Tab-separated table of C-alpha atoms in Angstrom:
chain	number	residue	atom	x	y	z
A	1	MET	CA	-8.424	-27.542	-17.917
A	2	PHE	CA	-8.486	-24.753	-14.948
A	3	PRO	CA	-7.026	-25.588	-11.628
A	4	ASP	CA	-10.543	-25.020	-9.631
A	5	ILE	CA	-9.567	-22.237	-7.149
A	6	SER	CA	-12.864	-21.932	-5.507
A	7	VAL	CA	-12.229	-24.386	-3.289
A	8	PHE	CA	-10.786	-21.300	-0.951
A	9	GLY	CA	-14.335	-20.579	-0.596
A	10	PRO	CA	-15.418	-16.600	0.050
A	11	TYR	CA	-11.290	-16.116	0.399
A	12	THR	CA	-11.098	-17.052	-3.480
A	13	TYR	CA	-10.717	-13.664	-4.626
A	14	LEU	CA	-8.401	-12.766	-1.941
A	15	VAL	CA	-6.135	-15.149	-2.269
A	16	THR	CA	-5.894	-14.407	-5.689
A	17	GLU	CA	-5.196	-11.101	-4.801
A	18	ILE	CA	-2.111	-11.953	-3.010
A	19	ALA	CA	-0.985	-14.492	-5.500
A	20	PHE	CA	-1.203	-11.359	-8.531
A	21	GLY	CA	0.464	-8.883	-5.610
A	22	SER	CA	3.099	-10.824	-4.995
A	23	VAL	CA	4.293	-11.395	-8.310
A	24	ALA	CA	3.369	-7.537	-8.769
A	25	PHE	CA	6.012	-6.815	-5.563
A	26	ALA	CA	8.454	-8.822	-7.245
A	27	LEU	CA	8.832	-7.591	-10.326
A	28	LEU	CA	9.063	-4.001	-9.058
A	29	VAL	CA	11.303	-4.784	-6.598
A	30	TYR	CA	13.329	-6.751	-9.338
A	31	ALA	CA	13.407	-3.606	-10.961
A	32	ASN	CA	14.433	-0.481	-8.543
A	33	ALA	CA	10.557	0.412	-9.458
A	34	LEU	CA	8.509	0.540	-6.022
A	35	GLY	CA	9.009	4.081	-4.909
A	36	ARG	CA	8.234	5.646	-8.116
A	37	ALA	CA	4.940	2.446	-8.733
A	38	ALA	CA	3.811	3.834	-4.589
A	39	ARG	CA	3.598	6.919	-6.170
A	40	THR	CA	1.574	6.594	-9.569
A	41	ILE	CA	-0.618	4.097	-7.432
A	42	ALA	CA	-0.866	6.575	-5.258
A	43	ALA	CA	-2.141	8.981	-7.504
A	44	LEU	CA	-4.446	6.487	-9.436
A	45	TYR	CA	-5.953	5.115	-6.515
A	46	PRO	CA	-8.441	7.664	-5.158
A	47	VAL	CA	-10.085	7.951	-9.873
A	48	ALA	CA	-9.643	3.855	-9.294
A	49	TYR	CA	-11.916	4.201	-5.991
A	50	VAL	CA	-14.371	5.720	-6.753
A	51	TRP	CA	-15.166	3.788	-10.263
A	52	ASP	CA	-14.586	0.681	-8.523
A	53	TRP	CA	-17.719	2.524	-6.089
A	54	TYR	CA	-19.801	3.662	-8.381
A	55	THR	CA	-19.464	0.542	-11.434
A	56	LEU	CA	-19.978	-1.758	-7.555
A	57	ARG	CA	-23.610	0.483	-6.426
A	58	VAL	CA	-25.346	-0.027	-10.018
A	59	GLY	CA	-24.900	-2.867	-10.015
A	60	VAL	CA	-22.224	-3.617	-13.134
A	61	PHE	CA	-20.690	-6.277	-11.480
A	62	ALA	CA	-21.402	-8.875	-8.297
A	63	ILE	CA	-17.970	-10.818	-6.558
A	64	GLU	CA	-19.014	-14.297	-5.268
A	65	LEU	CA	-16.042	-16.055	-3.778
A	66	ARG	CA	-15.631	-12.940	-1.395
A	67	THR	CA	-15.258	-11.984	2.544
A	68	GLY	CA	-18.116	-9.924	2.460
A	69	VAL	CA	-15.517	-7.366	4.516
A	70	ASP	CA	-16.209	-4.518	3.325
A	71	LEU	CA	-13.990	-0.668	3.952
A	72	LEU	CA	-14.978	2.854	2.917
A	73	GLY	CA	-17.746	1.190	1.375
A	74	ILE	CA	-16.781	-1.659	-1.245
A	75	PRO	CA	-14.668	-4.681	-1.034
A	76	VAL	CA	-11.616	-5.801	1.029
A	77	GLU	CA	-10.044	-7.896	-2.292
A	78	GLU	CA	-10.824	-4.374	-4.255
A	79	HIS	CA	-8.886	-2.391	-2.582
A	80	LEU	CA	-6.036	-5.255	-3.034
A	81	PHE	CA	-7.012	-4.847	-6.524
A	82	ILE	CA	-7.007	-1.431	-6.821
A	83	LEU	CA	-3.025	-1.998	-5.785
A	84	VAL	CA	-2.263	-5.070	-7.369
A	85	VAL	CA	-3.803	-3.997	-11.025
A	86	PRO	CA	-1.637	-0.814	-11.684
A	87	GLY	CA	2.008	-2.396	-9.235
A	88	LEU	CA	1.767	-6.116	-12.044
A	89	VAL	CA	1.339	-3.241	-15.124
A	90	ILE	CA	3.879	-1.306	-14.029
A	91	GLY	CA	6.036	-4.198	-12.495
A	92	VAL	CA	5.980	-5.790	-16.216
A	93	HIS	CA	6.882	-2.302	-17.440
A	94	GLU	CA	9.971	-1.724	-15.602
A	95	THR	CA	11.129	-4.886	-15.867
A	96	LEU	CA	11.039	-4.725	-19.331
A	97	HIS	CA	11.991	-1.702	-19.934
A	98	GLY	CA	13.965	-0.235	-16.798
A	99	SER	CA	14.056	3.387	-15.602
A	100	THR	CA	16.574	4.237	-18.735
A	101	GLY	CA	14.035	5.695	-20.897
A	102	GLU	CA	14.590	3.278	-23.663
A	103	GLN	CA	11.325	2.451	-25.360
């Protein structure tokens, strides 16, 4: 039913981060919210990093199809995930609601 993206082997997770990150970036540019999103993501990043580092250390989850490159104790793909997820959420929110304060 779904395409088998595991054909990217150890780059599978990285490819998905780049694909969804591109969507997030495009939405943020479209909504003219790149700067605001960057500040929000920067504020969230330390908490997300500690959360990710801890859950990996205690074995909550394992990442199979990744490059194997770690940076500061977590996979490089997880660093991207920490940026992409809030970027996508903010991008969708700003695209739908704009910065006019409407609800």
